[in-house]
Tab-separated table of C-alpha atoms and ligand atoms in Angstrom:
chain	number	residue	atom	x	y	z
A	1	MET	CA	40.106	-15.733	-18.223
A	2	PRO	CA	39.034	-12.289	-17.089
A	3	GLY	CA	40.868	-11.028	-14.004
A	4	ALA	CA	39.310	-9.815	-10.767
A	5	PRO	CA	36.472	-7.606	-11.953
A	6	SER	CA	35.747	-4.167	-10.524
A	7	PRO	CA	32.170	-3.187	-9.637
A	8	ASP	CA	32.364	-0.727	-12.564
A	9	GLU	CA	33.139	-3.483	-15.054
A	10	LEU	CA	30.453	-5.719	-13.612
A	11	LEU	CA	27.889	-2.919	-13.779
A	12	ASP	CA	28.781	-2.243	-17.432
A	13	THR	CA	28.236	-5.922	-18.195
A	14	ALA	CA	25.004	-6.011	-16.197
A	15	VAL	CA	23.582	-2.973	-17.992
A	16	GLU	CA	24.464	-4.307	-21.440
A	17	VAL	CA	22.888	-7.680	-20.681
A	18	ALA	CA	19.790	-6.233	-18.988
A	19	ARG	CA	19.101	-3.841	-21.880
A	20	ARG	CA	19.224	-6.657	-24.424
A	21	ALA	CA	17.119	-8.922	-22.186
A	22	ALA	CA	14.508	-6.228	-21.516
A	23	ASP	CA	14.250	-5.664	-25.248
A	24	THR	CA	13.629	-9.361	-25.811
A	25	ALA	CA	10.898	-9.335	-23.150
A	26	ARG	CA	9.250	-6.296	-24.768
A	27	ARG	CA	9.365	-7.811	-28.272
A	28	MET	CA	7.964	-11.121	-27.052
A	29	ARG	CA	5.156	-9.278	-25.238
A	30	ALA	CA	4.190	-7.542	-28.468
A	31	THR	CA	3.613	-10.880	-30.182
A	32	GLY	CA	1.438	-12.279	-27.348
A	33	VAL	CA	2.176	-14.172	-24.157
A	34	ASP	CA	2.308	-17.943	-23.754
A	35	THR	CA	1.842	-19.289	-20.248
A	36	VAL	CA	3.908	-22.437	-20.269
A	37	ALA	CA	3.719	-23.617	-16.666
A	38	THR	CA	2.837	-22.810	-13.107
A	39	LYS	CA	5.324	-22.960	-10.226
A	40	SER	CA	4.549	-22.737	-6.503
A	41	THR	CA	0.758	-22.370	-6.950
A	42	VAL	CA	-1.727	-22.186	-9.848
A	43	THR	CA	-1.444	-18.389	-9.913
A	44	ASP	CA	2.378	-18.408	-10.017
A	45	VAL	CA	2.850	-18.551	-13.781
A	46	VAL	CA	5.875	-18.897	-16.006
A	47	THR	CA	5.713	-17.562	-19.544
A	48	ALA	CA	7.825	-18.621	-22.513
A	49	ALA	CA	9.393	-15.163	-22.259
A	50	ASP	CA	10.570	-15.743	-18.654
A	51	ARG	CA	12.524	-18.748	-19.859
A	52	ALA	CA	13.751	-17.233	-23.134
A	53	VAL	CA	14.965	-14.086	-21.399
A	54	GLU	CA	16.785	-16.002	-18.657
A	55	ARG	CA	18.407	-18.229	-21.298
A	56	GLU	CA	19.572	-15.144	-23.180
A	57	VAL	CA	20.987	-13.584	-20.004
A	58	VAL	CA	22.929	-16.735	-19.157
A	59	GLU	CA	24.258	-17.034	-22.721
A	60	MET	CA	25.368	-13.397	-22.827
A	61	ILE	CA	27.110	-13.608	-19.477
A	62	GLY	CA	28.728	-16.855	-20.591
A	63	ARG	CA	30.180	-15.088	-23.632
A	64	MET	CA	31.259	-11.962	-21.754
A	65	ARG	CA	32.506	-13.612	-18.541
A	66	PRO	CA	32.891	-17.359	-19.099
A	67	GLY	CA	32.930	-19.413	-15.927
A	68	ASP	CA	30.934	-17.022	-13.758
A	69	ARG	CA	28.150	-18.648	-11.778
A	70	VAL	CA	24.476	-17.762	-12.213
A	71	LEU	CA	21.412	-18.024	-10.002
A	72	GLY	CA	18.196	-17.474	-11.915
A	73	GLU	CA	14.518	-17.570	-11.057
A	74	GLU	CA	13.592	-20.049	-13.771
A	75	PHE	CA	16.570	-22.417	-14.056
A	76	GLY	CA	18.112	-22.107	-10.594
A	77	ALA	CA	21.851	-22.319	-9.979
A	78	GLY	CA	24.283	-23.041	-12.772
A	79	ASN	CA	27.532	-22.227	-14.428
A	80	THR	CA	28.133	-20.322	-17.640
A	81	GLY	CA	31.140	-22.407	-18.668
A	82	ASP	CA	33.631	-24.752	-17.074
A	83	ASP	CA	33.276	-24.624	-13.331
A	84	THR	CA	36.208	-22.390	-12.463
A	85	GLY	CA	34.943	-21.821	-8.937
A	86	GLY	CA	34.948	-18.126	-9.887
A	87	ALA	CA	34.119	-15.522	-7.292
A	88	VAL	CA	31.387	-13.855	-9.368
A	89	ARG	CA	27.785	-14.972	-9.219
A	90	TRP	CA	25.028	-13.303	-11.225
A	91	ILE	CA	21.521	-13.219	-9.794
A	92	VAL	CA	18.791	-12.780	-12.369
A	93	ASP	CA	15.055	-12.371	-12.423
A	94	PRO	CA	14.311	-12.417	-16.159
A	95	ILE	CA	10.846	-10.901	-15.713
A	96	ASP	CA	9.982	-9.551	-12.293
A	97	GLY	CA	6.289	-8.721	-12.412
A	98	THR	CA	5.292	-11.751	-14.461
A	99	VAL	CA	1.581	-11.258	-13.722
A	100	ASN	CA	1.780	-7.649	-14.980
A	101	TYR	CA	3.543	-8.998	-18.065
A	102	LEU	CA	0.795	-11.552	-18.560
A	103	TYR	CA	-1.905	-8.880	-18.393
A	104	GLY	CA	-0.061	-6.357	-20.545
A	105	LEU	CA	0.505	-3.918	-17.689
A	106	PRO	CA	3.652	-1.887	-18.426
A	107	HIS	CA	5.288	-2.604	-15.080
A	108	TYR	CA	7.747	-5.481	-15.297
A	109	ALA	CA	11.522	-5.599	-15.265
A	110	VAL	CA	14.690	-7.509	-15.808
A	111	SER	CA	16.635	-7.554	-12.557
A	112	LEU	CA	20.329	-8.457	-12.716
A	113	ALA	CA	22.919	-8.266	-9.944
A	114	ALA	CA	26.572	-9.291	-9.677
A	115	GLU	CA	27.783	-10.738	-6.413
A	116	VAL	CA	31.482	-11.111	-5.568
A	117	ASP	CA	32.362	-13.462	-2.731
A	118	GLY	CA	28.752	-13.326	-1.560
A	119	VAL	CA	28.407	-9.523	-1.605
A	120	VAL	CA	26.234	-7.781	-4.210
A	121	VAL	CA	28.489	-5.157	-5.827
A	122	ALA	CA	26.528	-4.094	-8.908
A	123	GLY	CA	22.905	-4.185	-9.941
A	124	VAL	CA	20.508	-3.002	-12.607
A	125	VAL	CA	16.727	-3.083	-12.846
A	126	ARG	CA	15.278	-2.230	-16.250
A	127	ASN	CA	11.577	-1.864	-16.977
A	128	GLY	CA	11.015	-3.704	-20.272
A	129	ALA	CA	7.922	-1.700	-21.215
A	130	THR	CA	9.098	1.843	-20.458
A	131	GLY	CA	12.902	1.576	-20.598
A	132	ASP	CA	13.209	3.082	-17.104
A	133	GLU	CA	16.506	1.901	-15.684
A	134	TRP	CA	17.979	2.022	-12.178
A	135	THR	CA	21.587	1.106	-11.409
A	136	ALA	CA	23.946	0.958	-8.445
A	137	ARG	CA	27.534	0.058	-7.614
A	138	LEU	CA	28.608	-0.831	-4.093
A	139	GLY	CA	29.911	2.390	-2.552
A	140	GLY	CA	29.182	4.283	-5.778
A	141	GLY	CA	25.592	5.426	-5.301
A	142	ALA	CA	22.365	4.618	-7.105
A	143	TYR	CA	21.224	6.311	-10.287
A	144	ARG	CA	18.336	6.659	-12.678
A	145	ALA	CA	18.905	8.473	-15.982
A	146	GLY	CA	22.057	10.133	-14.641
A	147	ARG	CA	20.339	11.405	-11.483
A	148	ARG	CA	21.719	10.257	-8.148
A	149	LEU	CA	18.991	8.798	-5.948
A	150	ALA	CA	18.496	9.716	-2.291
A	151	GLY	CA	15.147	8.237	-1.233
A	152	SER	CA	12.223	10.129	0.196
A	153	PRO	CA	12.675	13.083	2.583
A	154	GLU	CA	9.444	12.080	4.414
A	155	THR	CA	9.906	11.679	8.155
A	156	ASP	CA	6.337	11.000	9.327
A	157	LEU	CA	5.031	7.452	8.890
A	158	GLY	CA	1.487	8.830	8.960
A	159	GLN	CA	2.281	10.732	5.748
A	160	ALA	CA	4.120	7.867	4.067
A	161	LEU	CA	3.090	6.095	0.876
A	162	VAL	CA	4.164	2.505	1.445
A	163	ALA	CA	4.525	-0.130	-1.273
A	164	THR	CA	4.223	-3.826	-0.610
A	165	GLY	CA	3.503	-7.099	-2.368
A	166	PHE	CA	2.013	-10.521	-1.797
A	167	GLY	CA	3.316	-14.028	-2.353
A	168	TYR	CA	1.496	-16.621	-4.435
A	169	ASP	CA	0.588	-19.045	-1.634
A	170	PRO	CA	-2.997	-18.391	-0.423
A	171	ALA	CA	-2.159	-18.929	3.268
A	172	ARG	CA	0.740	-16.494	3.052
A	173	ARG	CA	-1.401	-13.951	1.206
A	174	ARG	CA	-4.010	-14.129	3.951
A	175	HIS	CA	-1.352	-13.409	6.581
A	176	GLN	CA	0.082	-10.575	4.480
A	177	ALA	CA	-3.374	-9.048	4.027
A	178	GLY	CA	-3.831	-9.126	7.805
A	179	VAL	CA	-0.545	-7.268	8.308
A	180	LEU	CA	-1.635	-4.675	5.768
A	181	ALA	CA	-5.049	-4.297	7.423
A	182	GLY	CA	-3.207	-3.499	10.650
A	183	LEU	CA	-0.856	-1.017	9.020
A	184	ILE	CA	-3.140	0.839	6.647
A	185	ALA	CA	-4.581	3.258	9.203
A	186	ASP	CA	-1.052	4.286	10.266
A	187	VAL	CA	0.202	5.389	6.850
A	188	ARG	CA	-0.939	7.785	4.109
A	189	ASP	CA	-1.745	4.930	1.731
A	190	VAL	CA	-0.408	1.714	0.271
A	191	ARG	CA	0.552	0.614	-3.241
A	192	ARG	CA	0.696	-2.922	-4.677
A	193	LEU	CA	2.363	-2.419	-8.044
A	194	GLY	CA	3.349	-6.026	-8.773
A	195	ALA	CA	7.116	-6.080	-9.252
A	196	ALA	CA	9.279	-6.194	-6.138
A	197	ALA	CA	12.487	-5.137	-7.901
A	198	ILE	CA	10.769	-2.001	-9.218
A	199	ASP	CA	9.193	-1.337	-5.800
A	200	LEU	CA	12.690	-1.225	-4.288
A	201	CYS	CA	13.831	1.186	-7.023
A	202	LEU	CA	10.787	3.422	-6.522
A	203	ALA	CA	11.615	3.561	-2.815
A	204	ALA	CA	15.230	4.382	-3.775
A	205	GLU	CA	14.085	7.368	-5.824
A	206	GLY	CA	11.431	8.472	-3.358
A	207	ALA	CA	8.484	7.801	-5.690
A	208	VAL	CA	7.116	5.810	-2.769
A	209	ASP	CA	8.328	6.552	0.752
A	210	ALA	CA	9.026	2.961	1.830
A	211	TYR	CA	8.511	-0.665	0.889
A	212	PHE	CA	8.158	-3.954	2.733
A	213	GLU	CA	7.374	-7.510	1.764
A	214	LYS	CA	7.599	-11.013	3.165
A	215	GLY	CA	8.688	-13.951	1.015
A	216	LEU	CA	11.096	-12.337	-1.445
A	217	ASN	CA	13.571	-14.552	-3.228
A	218	PRO	CA	17.200	-13.571	-3.888
A	219	TRP	CA	16.414	-12.650	-7.521
A	220	ASP	CA	13.649	-10.241	-6.416
A	221	LEU	CA	15.951	-8.536	-3.931
A	222	ALA	CA	19.575	-8.603	-5.136
A	223	ALA	CA	19.701	-5.679	-7.599
A	224	GLY	CA	16.880	-3.581	-6.125
A	225	GLY	CA	18.217	-4.068	-2.596
A	226	LEU	CA	21.627	-2.659	-3.585
A	227	ILE	CA	19.953	0.238	-5.420
A	228	ALA	CA	17.881	1.065	-2.326
A	229	ARG	CA	20.899	0.841	0.019
A	230	GLU	CA	23.045	2.974	-2.268
A	231	ALA	CA	20.251	5.568	-2.263
A	232	GLY	CA	20.705	5.778	1.525
A	233	LEU	CA	17.780	3.601	2.584
A	234	LEU	CA	18.025	1.078	5.374
A	235	VAL	CA	17.231	-2.377	3.997
A	236	ALA	CA	16.736	-5.021	6.671
A	237	GLY	CA	14.426	-7.512	8.312
A	238	LEU	CA	13.005	-7.367	11.825
A	239	HIS	CA	15.116	-6.945	14.962
A	240	GLY	CA	18.425	-6.600	13.106
A	241	ALA	CA	17.917	-9.605	10.846
A	242	PRO	CA	19.309	-9.282	7.343
A	243	PRO	CA	16.725	-8.648	4.622
A	244	GLY	CA	15.505	-11.885	3.125
A	245	HIS	CA	12.718	-14.372	2.799
A	246	ASP	CA	11.228	-13.601	6.242
A	247	LEU	CA	10.899	-9.883	5.581
A	248	VAL	CA	12.411	-7.006	3.660
A	249	ILE	CA	11.872	-3.438	4.851
A	250	ALA	CA	13.390	-0.678	2.709
A	251	ALA	CA	12.935	2.802	4.102
A	252	PRO	CA	14.814	6.055	4.668
A	253	PRO	CA	16.393	6.142	8.143
A	254	ALA	CA	13.693	8.424	9.604
A	255	LEU	CA	10.884	6.073	8.557
A	256	PHE	CA	12.630	2.781	9.120
A	257	GLY	CA	12.216	2.650	12.920
A	258	PRO	CA	8.487	3.517	13.040
A	259	LEU	CA	7.677	1.211	10.109
A	260	HIS	CA	9.780	-1.587	11.597
A	261	ASP	CA	7.942	-1.303	14.914
A	262	ARG	CA	4.486	-1.370	13.305
A	263	LEU	CA	5.471	-4.374	11.193
A	264	ALA	CA	6.904	-6.182	14.225
A	265	HIS	CA	3.671	-5.437	16.109
A	266	HIS	CA	1.646	-6.995	13.269
A	267	ASP	CA	3.977	-10.023	13.018
A	268	ALA	CA	4.918	-9.209	9.434
A	269	ALA	CA	7.727	-11.774	9.397
A	270	GLY	CA	5.482	-14.463	10.850
A	271	GLY	CA	2.841	-16.685	9.329
A	272	PRO	CA	3.393	-19.228	6.595
B	301	IPD	C1	6.825	-11.376	-7.834
B	301	IPD	C2	6.652	-9.871	-7.919
B	301	IPD	C3	5.607	-9.399	-6.916
B	301	IPD	C4	5.938	-9.804	-5.516
B	301	IPD	C5	6.144	-11.302	-5.422
B	301	IPD	C6	7.199	-11.764	-6.427
B	301	IPD	P1	7.589	-12.527	-10.141
B	301	IPD	O1	7.871	-11.791	-8.695
B	301	IPD	O2	7.866	-9.236	-7.647
B	301	IPD	O3	5.491	-7.991	-6.914
B	301	IPD	O4	4.909	-9.400	-4.667
B	301	IPD	O5	6.597	-11.572	-4.116
B	301	IPD	O6	7.311	-13.156	-6.367
B	301	IPD	O7	6.881	-13.798	-9.820
B	301	IPD	O8	6.736	-11.596	-10.913
B	301	IPD	O9	8.963	-12.718	-10.710
């Protein structure tokens, strides 16, 4: 059995697995996409590639670190070998941005994070179409292509480009659109790019100034959330709540307070 893993070792494993998985997603996209099922609503699709990629991730981790636990978007919680009660849990979104993937938009990613005793210590997000890759280790910074990330230097919310996303449930989308309608006059502009994990990485590198979204699942947030935090962003919910299903705000310290207050005013964590 492998011994207690360091964040470095876990990141090496994560990167190796994510690269192979992203390659599988890209190759499968080139041969056409099969929608095999819907999940929470009729617009929440699952493709054959989502399942194949998650299966490949679980198999690779099982070979490299037998006994580690896995939480995946498509197959839920499981174990890669005998249940050793190991401390490491991998959190995987095989294709974040499934709707982009379905439409052939080159903006989807494999998101893979390693958690030790409930704390995310390593994470990678890899865009399957472009090969862009963001990584972070707890306490070790966030990187893209060898460049350390530090978020946006913007300090004025009125000048900020803010990314967000919408859930699949129509009632939730309506609420989210209302929040956005309230916010849009207070910021430079908004972006809805379609892959939460990449949104968090773009905020980490300052390609957008901030990001928020209600309704994220652990696999959307785990790797990108670490990458954003390690880039110096504050990543949290409203009123000191941890980031999670109710709301995730990821912003540089100077923007976090003003954005938080606008989002609280518009009840961004409320609604269905
Ligand atoms: C979705 C995307 C989208 C976000 C949704 C997520 P999926 O993940 O990240 O940008 O707005 O909240 O569910 O379904 O493509 O893995």
